[in-house]
Amino acid sequence: MLPSSLLLLVSLGAGLVQSKHTLDDLYLENAPSSPRPYVIPHYANSHAVTIGSQLYRFTVTGPSSGHAFTLMSTNAPASGSLGVLPHIHRAHYENFFAFKGRFQLWAQKDKKEQQARLLTQGDYGSVVRNTTHTFQILDPDTEMVGVIVPGGFEDLFYNLGTNYTSRTDTPYVPKATNGSAATGPSGSGISSLQKFDVYAQLDFQPRRDLVNGTAPVFSSEWHTDANTLGAPGEPYFVANGYGPKYLNSQHGYQIVQPLVTPKQAQDTNYTLSTISISRQTKTHAPSWTLAGAAAFEVLEGVLSIQIDDYPVARLNMGDVAFIPARVPFSYYSEVAFTKVLYVSGGTKGVDQQLVQRGKSWDFVTFPTS
Ligand SMILES: *[C@@H]1O[C@H](CO)[C@@H](O)[C@H](O)[C@H]1NC(C)=O
Ligand SMILES: *[C@@H]1O[C@H](CO)[C@@H](O)[C@H](O)[C@H]1NC(C)=O
Ligand SMILES: *[C@@H]1O[C@H](CO)[C@@H](O)[C@H](O)[C@H]1NC(C)=O
Ligand SMILES: *[C@@H]1O[C@H](CO)[C@@H](O)[C@H](O)[C@H]1NC(C)=O
Ligand SMILES: *[C@@H]1O[C@H](CO)[C@@H](O)[C@H](O)[C@H]1NC(C)=O
């Protein structure tokens, strides 16, 4: 039997071994191979690959999220041609979010009229399963953020792309393009990608008759009036600030702008929203523990987030935090206005809970008092 003083030493030693995680432990360059809490700064390697002039990064992957969702970004120069040949995903629900710059997005489901929109910062396009879609990047400093459900779709890009690293974390490779910058796989290439859930639609003719950023012109509201979220199974678009809004006043003010609710997600079992957060102190930030995985990507301001027993991380624009299912966390803003893109695996995430305990709200800004 050990003398009690030695026992005390042993237990103290165990306490030291279990010492708290550091911020360095939380910050990663690449999404991990199984779920754990992490933060990836904007433009970190994130399993980057280049496809032509486009640079793709994957901050949340199938393996890192337990296959809940993929969160990715595409940085690319303006192009005179489509960024990818038109195609369908049968099993994956794809979301396009304009982080900065401009791109055009086309979507057509079945024999319904083809839709096209010009997306600027904060605009959103919902490409439900079995929608023919394609895009074109229009400005030099453009970043598209993509959310694809279920997770794992990044395997397509790993297959098509060339691994990329840089010492400067430059958003994309500065390189003269010759005007016809053919990006993405060729016609025969894209036809061989069905094992990645990519079904080429080579007969699709992208319409070019947009007026004021939209086609058709007269049956669509685009940066002019309210956008509603689509009926289940239909693609739709939401201009920045024109979608549904909810104000939650439980812990400071938070404005939730849902982009995908359980109704649109159907059996894909996720939700997507932006959340705008007013200034709040750490002591008033509630602790959340969710049944599903969650990710935050900062769009504006600074997000403070404390995950499990890690120290508080302060995330800037473009930084991503991932929280596995059933891991406690709290978040708040120490600046006046922080806006995030929030992805929830499962339909009972922070966004839906804030909406349920909030009220319908007509504005993108908080009350004055
Ligand atoms: C590319 O990177 C991945 C990890 O992201 C690695 O598994 C793979 O082997 C790399 N491929 C090449 C050709 O270096
Ligand atoms: C998509 O289309 C395929 C092939 O027609 C079909 O098997 C599948 O059920 C469709 N998926 C959805 C979600 O409608
Ligand atoms: C332009 O770039 C494309 C894609 O890299 C290439 O196929 C084509 O030959 C180039 N054209 C000229 C004139 O350099
Ligand atoms: C396009 O926008 C301008 C400026 O708001 C407006 O005057 C014009 O009527 C719009 N055109 C169409 C076809 O809606
Ligand atoms: C939806 O996701 C949540 C969170 O991961 C999970 O608890 C739930 O069982 C899932 N529901 C279905 C129907 O798959």
Coordinates of C-alpha atoms and ligand atoms in Angstrom, one line a residue:
M1 CA 0.0 0.0 0.0
L2 CA 1.3 3.5 -0.9
P3 CA 1.8 6.1 1.8
S4 CA -0.9 8.7 1.6
S5 CA 1.6 11.5 0.7
L6 CA 2.7 9.5 -2.4
L7 CA -0.9 8.9 -3.4
L8 CA -1.4 12.7 -3.2
L9 CA 1.6 13.1 -5.5
V10 CA 0.3 10.5 -8.0
S11 CA -3.1 12.2 -8.2
L12 CA -1.5 15.6 -8.6
G13 CA 0.5 14.2 -11.4
A14 CA -2.6 12.9 -13.2
G15 CA -4.2 16.3 -12.8
L16 CA -1.2 17.8 -14.6
V17 CA -1.3 15.4 -17.4
Q18 CA -5.0 16.3 -18.0
S19 CA -4.1 20.0 -18.1
K20 CA -6.4 22.1 -20.3
H21 CA -6.0 22.2 -24.0
T22 CA -4.3 25.3 -25.5
L23 CA -5.3 27.5 -28.4
D24 CA -2.5 26.0 -30.4
D25 CA -4.2 22.6 -30.0
L26 CA -7.5 24.0 -31.4
Y27 CA -6.1 25.7 -34.5
L28 CA -5.4 23.4 -37.5
E29 CA -4.2 23.9 -41.0
N30 CA -6.2 21.0 -42.4
A31 CA -9.5 19.4 -41.4
P32 CA -8.8 16.3 -39.2
S33 CA -9.6 12.7 -40.2
S34 CA -12.3 12.3 -37.5
P35 CA -14.5 14.7 -35.5
R36 CA -12.9 16.8 -32.9
P37 CA -13.2 20.6 -32.0
Y38 CA -11.1 22.7 -34.3
V39 CA -10.6 26.2 -35.9
I40 CA -9.2 26.7 -39.4
P41 CA -8.2 30.2 -40.3
H42 CA -9.2 31.8 -43.6
Y43 CA -6.9 30.7 -46.4
A44 CA -5.1 28.0 -44.4
N45 CA -4.2 25.0 -46.5
S46 CA -7.5 23.1 -45.7
H47 CA -6.6 20.3 -48.1
A48 CA -6.4 22.8 -50.9
V49 CA -6.4 21.8 -54.6
T50 CA -6.3 23.7 -57.8
I51 CA -8.5 23.0 -60.8
G52 CA -7.5 25.3 -63.6
S53 CA -7.4 28.8 -62.2
Q54 CA -9.8 27.9 -59.3
L55 CA -8.5 27.2 -55.8
Y56 CA -10.6 24.9 -53.6
R57 CA -10.3 24.6 -49.8
F58 CA -12.2 22.2 -47.5
T59 CA -12.6 23.4 -44.0
V60 CA -15.1 20.8 -42.9
T61 CA -15.0 17.4 -44.6
G62 CA -16.9 14.1 -44.5
P63 CA -14.4 12.6 -42.1
S64 CA -14.0 15.7 -40.0
S65 CA -17.8 16.0 -39.5
G66 CA -18.8 12.4 -39.2
H67 CA -20.2 12.7 -42.7
A68 CA -22.7 15.4 -41.7
F69 CA -21.6 18.0 -44.2
T70 CA -18.8 19.5 -46.3
L71 CA -17.9 23.2 -45.9
M72 CA -15.7 24.5 -48.7
S73 CA -14.6 27.7 -50.5
T74 CA -13.6 28.5 -54.0
N75 CA -11.3 31.4 -54.8
A76 CA -10.8 32.3 -58.5
P77 CA -10.3 35.1 -60.9
A78 CA -13.0 36.4 -63.3
S79 CA -13.6 34.1 -66.2
G80 CA -15.2 34.5 -69.6
S81 CA -16.6 31.0 -69.4
L82 CA -18.5 28.6 -67.1
G83 CA -16.6 27.5 -64.0
V84 CA -17.8 23.9 -64.5
L85 CA -19.8 22.1 -67.1
P86 CA -23.6 21.8 -66.3
H87 CA -24.4 18.8 -64.1
I88 CA -26.7 17.3 -61.5
H89 CA -26.1 15.7 -58.1
R90 CA -28.7 13.0 -57.3
A91 CA -27.8 12.5 -53.6
H92 CA -26.1 15.8 -52.5
Y93 CA -27.8 19.0 -51.7
E94 CA -25.5 21.9 -52.7
N95 CA -25.6 25.4 -51.3
F96 CA -23.8 28.4 -53.0
F97 CA -23.0 31.5 -50.8
A98 CA -21.3 34.6 -52.1
F99 CA -18.6 35.4 -49.6
K100 CA -17.1 38.2 -51.7
G101 CA -16.9 39.3 -55.3
R102 CA -19.5 38.3 -57.9
F103 CA -20.5 35.1 -59.7
Q104 CA -23.5 33.9 -61.7
L105 CA -25.4 30.8 -60.8
W106 CA -27.8 28.8 -63.0
A107 CA -30.4 26.2 -61.8
Q108 CA -33.1 24.2 -63.5
K109 CA -35.2 21.4 -62.1
D110 CA -36.9 19.0 -64.4
K111 CA -38.7 20.9 -67.2
K112 CA -39.4 24.0 -65.2
E113 CA -38.1 27.4 -66.4
Q114 CA -34.3 27.8 -66.1
Q115 CA -33.3 30.4 -63.4
A116 CA -30.2 32.5 -63.4
R117 CA -29.0 35.0 -60.8
L118 CA -26.0 37.3 -60.4
L119 CA -24.8 36.8 -56.8
T120 CA -22.9 39.5 -54.9
Q121 CA -21.7 39.5 -51.3
G122 CA -24.1 37.7 -49.0
D123 CA -26.4 36.3 -51.7
Y124 CA -27.3 32.7 -51.7
G125 CA -28.5 29.9 -54.1
S126 CA -30.0 26.7 -53.1
V127 CA -29.3 23.8 -55.4
V128 CA -31.5 20.9 -54.2
R129 CA -30.9 17.4 -55.4
N130 CA -31.5 16.6 -59.1
T131 CA -31.1 20.3 -60.2
T132 CA -29.0 21.0 -63.3
H133 CA -26.6 23.8 -62.3
T134 CA -23.4 25.6 -63.2
F135 CA -21.7 28.8 -62.3
Q136 CA -19.3 31.5 -63.7
I137 CA -16.9 33.7 -61.7
L138 CA -17.2 37.3 -62.7
D139 CA -14.9 39.4 -60.5
P140 CA -11.1 39.1 -59.7
D141 CA -11.5 38.9 -55.9
T142 CA -14.4 36.4 -55.7
E143 CA -14.9 33.7 -53.1
M144 CA -17.8 31.2 -53.2
V145 CA -18.6 29.3 -50.0
G146 CA -20.2 25.9 -50.5
V147 CA -22.1 23.7 -48.1
I148 CA -22.8 20.2 -49.4
V149 CA -24.9 17.6 -47.6
P150 CA -24.1 14.8 -46.8
G151 CA -20.4 15.3 -46.1
G152 CA -17.7 13.7 -48.3
F153 CA -18.3 15.4 -51.6
E154 CA -14.8 16.8 -51.4
D155 CA -13.5 13.5 -52.7
L156 CA -14.6 14.7 -56.2
F157 CA -12.3 17.7 -56.0
Y158 CA -9.4 15.6 -54.5
N159 CA -9.8 13.4 -57.6
L160 CA -9.9 16.2 -60.1
G161 CA -7.5 18.7 -58.5
T162 CA -3.8 19.2 -58.0
N163 CA -2.7 19.4 -54.4
Y164 CA -1.6 22.9 -53.5
T165 CA 0.4 24.6 -50.8
S166 CA 1.8 28.1 -50.5
R167 CA 4.0 29.9 -48.0
T168 CA 1.8 33.1 -48.3
D169 CA -1.7 31.5 -48.0
T170 CA -2.6 33.6 -51.1
P171 CA -6.3 33.2 -51.9
Y172 CA -5.6 31.8 -55.4
V173 CA -2.6 31.5 -57.7
P174 CA -1.9 34.8 -59.6
K175 CA -1.5 33.7 -63.1
A176 CA -2.3 35.2 -66.5
T177 CA -5.2 33.5 -68.0
N178 CA -5.7 33.5 -71.8
G179 CA -9.4 34.6 -71.7
S180 CA -10.8 31.1 -72.4
A181 CA -9.7 29.9 -69.0
A182 CA -11.2 26.4 -69.3
T183 CA -11.8 25.3 -65.7
G184 CA -13.2 22.1 -64.4
P185 CA -13.2 18.8 -66.3
S186 CA -13.9 18.5 -70.0
G187 CA -17.0 17.0 -71.4
S188 CA -15.7 13.5 -71.5
G189 CA -14.1 14.0 -68.1
I190 CA -17.3 15.1 -66.4
S191 CA -19.2 12.2 -67.9
S192 CA -17.0 9.7 -66.1
L193 CA -17.7 11.2 -62.7
Q194 CA -20.9 9.5 -61.8
K195 CA -19.2 7.5 -59.0
F196 CA -18.8 11.0 -57.3
D197 CA -22.5 11.8 -57.8
V198 CA -21.9 14.1 -60.8
Y199 CA -24.1 13.6 -63.8
A200 CA -23.2 15.7 -66.7
Q201 CA -26.0 17.7 -68.5
L202 CA -24.2 18.7 -71.6
D203 CA -27.4 19.8 -73.5
F204 CA -28.0 22.6 -70.9
Q205 CA -27.7 26.0 -72.5
P206 CA -27.2 28.7 -69.8
R207 CA -29.4 31.6 -70.5
R208 CA -27.7 35.0 -70.9
D209 CA -30.8 37.3 -70.8
L210 CA -30.4 38.6 -67.2
V211 CA -31.6 42.1 -66.5
N212 CA -30.7 43.6 -63.1
G213 CA -29.1 40.4 -62.1
T214 CA -31.9 38.0 -62.8
A215 CA -33.6 35.8 -65.4
P216 CA -36.5 35.4 -65.9
V217 CA -36.9 39.1 -65.3
F218 CA -40.6 39.5 -64.6
S219 CA -41.4 36.6 -62.3
S220 CA -38.4 36.9 -59.9
E221 CA -37.5 39.4 -57.2
W222 CA -33.8 40.0 -57.0
H223 CA -32.5 42.7 -54.7
T224 CA -35.9 44.4 -55.1
D225 CA -38.4 42.7 -52.7
A226 CA -38.7 39.8 -50.2
N227 CA -37.4 36.3 -51.2
T228 CA -39.1 33.3 -49.6
L229 CA -37.4 30.0 -49.2
G230 CA -38.3 27.4 -51.8
A231 CA -40.9 24.7 -51.7
P232 CA -39.4 21.3 -50.8
G233 CA -37.5 19.9 -53.8
E234 CA -37.3 23.2 -55.7
P235 CA -34.1 25.3 -56.2
Y236 CA -34.3 28.9 -55.0
F237 CA -32.3 32.1 -54.4
V238 CA -32.2 34.5 -51.5
A239 CA -30.6 38.0 -51.9
N240 CA -28.6 39.3 -48.9
G241 CA -31.0 40.7 -46.4
Y242 CA -34.2 40.0 -48.4
G243 CA -35.1 36.6 -46.9
P244 CA -37.0 35.7 -43.7
K245 CA -35.6 37.2 -40.5
Y246 CA -36.1 36.4 -36.8
L247 CA -35.0 38.4 -33.7
N248 CA -34.0 36.5 -30.6
S249 CA -33.5 38.7 -27.5
Q250 CA -32.5 36.1 -24.9
H251 CA -28.8 36.9 -24.7
G252 CA -28.2 40.2 -26.3
Y253 CA -29.7 40.4 -29.8
Q254 CA -29.3 37.8 -32.5
I255 CA -30.9 38.0 -36.0
V256 CA -31.3 34.7 -37.7
Q257 CA -31.8 34.6 -41.4
P258 CA -32.6 31.0 -42.3
L259 CA -31.4 29.8 -45.8
V260 CA -32.4 26.2 -45.4
T261 CA -34.9 25.0 -42.8
P262 CA -36.0 21.4 -42.1
K263 CA -38.8 22.0 -44.7
Q264 CA -36.3 22.6 -47.5
A265 CA -33.8 20.1 -46.2
Q266 CA -36.3 17.3 -46.2
D267 CA -34.5 14.0 -45.4
T268 CA -31.0 15.5 -45.8
N269 CA -31.3 16.5 -42.1
Y270 CA -29.5 19.8 -41.7
T271 CA -30.1 23.5 -41.6
L272 CA -28.2 26.6 -42.8
S273 CA -28.6 30.2 -41.6
T274 CA -26.8 33.4 -41.1
I275 CA -26.8 34.7 -37.6
S276 CA -26.0 38.4 -36.7
I277 CA -24.9 38.8 -33.1
S278 CA -24.9 42.0 -31.0
R279 CA -22.1 42.8 -28.4
Q280 CA -22.3 40.5 -25.4
T281 CA -20.1 39.6 -22.5
K282 CA -18.7 36.0 -22.0
T283 CA -20.6 35.6 -18.7
H284 CA -23.9 36.1 -20.5
A285 CA -23.3 33.7 -23.3
P286 CA -25.2 30.5 -22.9
S287 CA -23.7 27.1 -23.2
W288 CA -24.9 24.9 -26.1
T289 CA -24.7 21.1 -26.4
L290 CA -26.3 19.8 -29.7
A291 CA -27.2 16.4 -31.0
G292 CA -25.5 17.2 -34.3
A293 CA -22.3 18.7 -35.6
A294 CA -22.1 22.4 -36.2
A295 CA -19.8 24.9 -38.0
F296 CA -19.5 28.7 -37.9
E297 CA -17.8 30.7 -40.6
V298 CA -17.3 34.4 -39.9
L299 CA -18.7 36.8 -42.5
E300 CA -18.2 40.1 -40.6
G301 CA -16.9 41.2 -37.2
V302 CA -15.2 38.9 -34.7
L303 CA -16.7 35.7 -33.2
S304 CA -15.5 34.7 -29.8
I305 CA -16.1 31.0 -29.2
Q306 CA -15.3 28.7 -26.4
I307 CA -15.4 24.9 -27.2
D308 CA -15.2 22.2 -24.5
D309 CA -12.2 23.0 -22.3
Y310 CA -10.2 24.9 -24.9
P311 CA -9.5 28.6 -24.3
V312 CA -11.7 31.2 -26.1
A313 CA -10.8 31.6 -29.8
R314 CA -11.4 34.8 -31.6
L315 CA -12.4 34.2 -35.2
N316 CA -12.0 36.8 -37.9
M317 CA -13.7 37.0 -41.3
G318 CA -13.4 33.7 -43.2
D319 CA -12.2 31.7 -40.1
V320 CA -14.2 28.5 -39.5
A321 CA -14.9 26.7 -36.2
F322 CA -16.2 23.2 -36.1
I323 CA -17.9 21.6 -33.1
P324 CA -18.7 17.9 -33.0
A325 CA -22.0 16.5 -31.8
R326 CA -22.5 16.6 -28.0
V327 CA -19.5 18.8 -27.3
P328 CA -20.4 21.9 -25.3
F329 CA -19.6 25.4 -26.5
S330 CA -20.6 29.0 -26.1
Y331 CA -20.2 31.9 -28.5
Y332 CA -20.5 35.7 -28.3
S333 CA -19.4 38.9 -30.0
E334 CA -17.2 41.5 -28.3
V335 CA -17.7 43.9 -31.2
A336 CA -20.9 45.7 -32.2
F337 CA -21.9 43.5 -35.1
T338 CA -20.7 40.0 -35.9
K339 CA -22.3 37.9 -38.7
V340 CA -21.7 34.3 -39.3
L341 CA -22.8 31.5 -41.7
Y342 CA -24.0 28.7 -39.5
V343 CA -24.3 25.0 -40.5
S344 CA -26.2 22.5 -38.4
G345 CA -26.0 18.8 -38.8
G346 CA -29.5 17.7 -37.8
T347 CA -32.5 20.1 -37.5
K348 CA -32.2 21.2 -33.9
G349 CA -29.2 23.4 -34.1
V350 CA -28.6 26.9 -32.7
D351 CA -30.4 28.6 -35.6
Q352 CA -33.7 26.7 -35.2
Q353 CA -33.6 27.0 -31.4
L354 CA -33.1 30.8 -31.7
V355 CA -35.9 31.1 -34.2
Q356 CA -38.3 29.1 -31.9
R357 CA -37.6 31.4 -29.0
G358 CA -37.6 34.5 -31.1
K359 CA -40.0 36.5 -33.2
S360 CA -40.5 37.4 -36.8
W361 CA -38.5 40.6 -37.6
D362 CA -38.4 42.8 -40.6
F363 CA -34.9 44.2 -40.4
V364 CA -31.2 43.1 -40.7
T365 CA -30.3 45.4 -37.7
F366 CA -31.0 45.1 -34.0
P367 CA -33.3 47.4 -31.9
T368 CA -31.6 50.6 -30.6
S369 CA -32.1 49.7 -27.0
Ligands
LIG1 C1 -2.8 15.2 -51.9 O1 -3.1 15.5 -50.5 C2 -3.8 14.5 -49.8 C3 -4.1 15.0 -48.5 O2 -4.9 16.2 -48.6 C4 -2.9 13.2 -49.8 O3 -3.6 12.2 -49.2 C5 -2.5 12.8 -51.2 O4 -1.6 11.8 -51.1 C6 -1.8 14.0 -51.9 N1 -1.6 13.6 -53.3 C7 -0.4 13.9 -53.9 C8 -0.4 13.5 -55.3 O5 0.5 14.4 -53.3
LIG2 C1 -32.9 12.1 -58.2 O1 -33.0 11.4 -59.5 C2 -32.7 10.0 -59.4 C3 -32.7 9.5 -60.8 O2 -33.8 9.9 -61.5 C4 -33.7 9.3 -58.5 O3 -33.3 8.0 -58.4 C5 -33.6 10.0 -57.1 O4 -34.6 9.4 -56.2 C6 -33.8 11.5 -57.2 N1 -33.5 12.0 -55.9 C7 -34.4 12.9 -55.2 C8 -34.0 13.3 -53.9 O5 -35.5 13.2 -55.7
LIG3 C1 -6.0 28.9 -73.4 O1 -6.1 28.0 -72.3 C2 -6.8 26.8 -72.5 C3 -6.9 26.1 -71.2 O2 -5.7 26.1 -70.5 C4 -5.9 26.0 -73.5 O3 -6.6 24.8 -73.8 C5 -5.8 26.8 -74.8 O4 -4.9 26.1 -75.7 C6 -5.2 28.2 -74.5 N1 -5.2 29.0 -75.7 C7 -4.2 29.7 -76.1 C8 -4.4 30.5 -77.4 O5 -3.2 29.8 -75.5
LIG4 C1 -33.6 47.5 -63.7 O1 -33.3 48.4 -62.6 C2 -33.6 49.7 -62.9 C3 -33.0 50.5 -61.7 O2 -33.6 50.1 -60.6 C4 -35.0 49.9 -63.1 O3 -35.3 51.3 -63.5 C5 -35.5 49.0 -64.3 O4 -36.9 49.1 -64.4 C6 -35.1 47.6 -64.0 N1 -35.4 46.7 -65.2 C7 -36.3 45.7 -65.1 C8 -36.6 45.0 -66.4 O5 -36.8 45.4 -64.0
LIG5 C1 -30.5 14.0 -37.8 O1 -29.3 14.4 -37.3 C2 -29.3 14.4 -35.9 C3 -28.0 15.0 -35.4 O2 -26.9 14.4 -36.0 C4 -29.5 13.0 -35.3 O3 -29.5 13.0 -33.9 C5 -30.8 12.4 -35.9 O4 -30.9 11.1 -35.5 C6 -30.8 12.5 -37.4 N1 -32.1 12.2 -37.9 C7 -32.3 11.4 -38.9 C8 -33.7 11.1 -39.3 O5 -31.4 10.9 -39.5

